[in-house]
Amino acid sequence: MAVPLRSQADDAPDTPAANPPADEAADNAPAENPFPGRFPAPSLDGGVEWFNTSGPISMKDLRGKIVLLDFWTYCCINCIHVIPDLKYLEEKYADQLVVIGVHAPKFENEKDSENIRRAILRYEIEHPVVNDANMTIARKYFFNSWPTLVLIDPEGQFVGRQPGEGHRELFDTVIGRMVEYHRAKGTLDETPIRFDLERDKVAPTPLRFPGKLLADEAGNRLFISDSNHNRIVISDLGGNLLDVIGTGAIGQKDGGYDQAQFDHPQGMALVGNTLYVADTENHLIRTVDLNSRTVSTLAGTGVQARRRPAGGPLREVALNSPWALCELDGVLYVAMAGPHQLWKHELGSGTIETFAGSGREDIIDGPRDTSALAQPSGIVTDGKHLYHVDSEGSAVRKVTIGPIGSVTTVVGPHDLPRGRSLFEFGDIDGIGDEVRLQHPLGLVHHDGVLYVADAYNHKIKRVDLKDRSARTLLGTGQRGLSLNPVQLSEPGGLTIAGQTLFIADTNNHRLLTMNLETGEVAEFTVASLTPPKPPEVASTGNSGPAAVMVEPQSIRPGKSLRFAVEIRIPEGFKLNELAPVTARLESKSKQTLLAQDQLGDKIEVSMEGNTGLIEYPLAATEGSADLELTVTWSYCRSGQGGVCRFAREKFAIPVRLSGDATAEQIRLTAGAEDADSAN
């Protein structure tokens, strides 16, 4: 890591934790801490707003957990590449690790809390995130580049940091060894925790963050990358649904429309009746045979390229976030956002290779191989040249095709010293170099004009190629849903059919049309389109906690079998009212007391204070059964803390109905009485 990880004696005082007991842990503790803390980690105070949590989180809330801080900004392709690594670590160390995203903005638009919330939904982030709009937390941790990961031990000590992407294996090794050490020492709290996710607060929509569009005027078709639904939607130009390609589940499976899988697809190109798709987060290029209705993989290994290969055989060379596609004279051109390059594939050949960009992230004009690009995210052609948007450089570029081709800047900053072009963004209409955009994501060419999706300005800009002039066509500069005046929210894709401009209004989960002759704007809906079914959750085979054996219970017959479960919460904590208490009743042997359809399903428990009241209709007036009741709840620190813990208890209960019994319900006690169980 940037602060080197080394083994030395650990002088930090012990901190109480849930398990094991302190005297037992002392005997098992290793003699030397493999990754000792260097100083107390700075606080997380100073953020503007917290997401994916019920309130602000303090270092005290995290005591006993290994903490990984992810300093990121949502425009950054390298930061996006880190998200799968974080998911992997969160799943592997679910009860030992807490990831906190510290959103340290680059662009002005990224300081806005609502824009961050939508980015969290788009990237499907499941850990807490704080909006560090004023860089207060970032300064405490001496942050200086995106992304940067910071590791904190269970005793609240800063261990080290690592900038850049591609460090999954390093953190996996370090965290694994930290778990072993602090588990033995007794400073690791392995109580499951829960956060209130933003995704649970939103309703399903037919489209989810639609990224790119492609109109086929001759075929009366519109292709829509329904990116967060992991599918391609086909409608006619009037909005009638024609087909859906993909199941909606994330994956790389080839096959028929109802079997194929994608992972957040973006740009598309149509050649004949073959649709090419930039399957961005799978790092693949896919082909769709529109005649046979089948999906195949054209290029990529399905694993992100960690270096910058020059090219190679289609299925042997790894790609890195292909974002947009266009075809010209039998060549498929790829806006490869990850390595800041354009690539090309001659259709029918067996190879794919770099075409423009040295791999340096900057806006530098010059010969194709020495020029610098910055996260190209949209690409089109006028039939002679290529045009693309460099989102991180907020510029529109032109690329000539010939053997001595070059890259020049149409509008926006370029060739400024020490990478300053990457930070010269804004919202300024004008001519050529004086124009300022803010993270443009898409463009389309029509009659000598480029229409540009100026995403972070929430606008569509019109760029005239004759005089390099740029002016605002649509949008007020403020995100919104209004059509009078027209408001947008980070539009990402454009296409044209005839005199109709189609707009992917990405963060509003909608499409718009604009008549270029009259200026009329309307919402474009796809009739009968519905969200895909949620993916099935595979069973892990985990039977949960060991059951607490309860004394045999004799219950008087009645209409129902009733349980009263008192849930004891540790001192300093409270039951989480935002998360329902649930129960599941099962029987491990044949029984007749309860109907079979009453067993196995999770139900929400009615609460009176901290006591849960559970009832199941009886199907008999006599008999016995061996039942297992599992109760699950969540509890949080009192006050405004945003960390909530999960708890679950299973009871093995022999039950007999008897007319001689006096009891009408079964009383149970679940949970811990002492605070040590949840430090």
PDB file of C-alpha atoms in Angstrom, residues 67 248 406 473 526 631 633:
ATOM      1  CA  VAL A  67     -13.156  -0.826   7.753  1.00  0.00           C
ATOM      2  CA  GLY A 248     -32.397  -9.077 -17.127  1.00  0.00           C
ATOM      3  CA  SER A 406      -4.740  12.543 -36.307  1.00  0.00           C
ATOM      4  CA  LEU A 473     -30.353  23.244 -27.520  1.00  0.00           C
ATOM      5  CA  VAL A 526     -42.555   1.926 -25.081  1.00  0.00           C
ATOM      6  CA  VAL A 631     -36.776 -15.045  14.487  1.00  0.00           C
ATOM      7  CA  TRP A 633     -34.402  -8.694  13.774  1.00  0.00           C
TER       8      TRP A 633
END
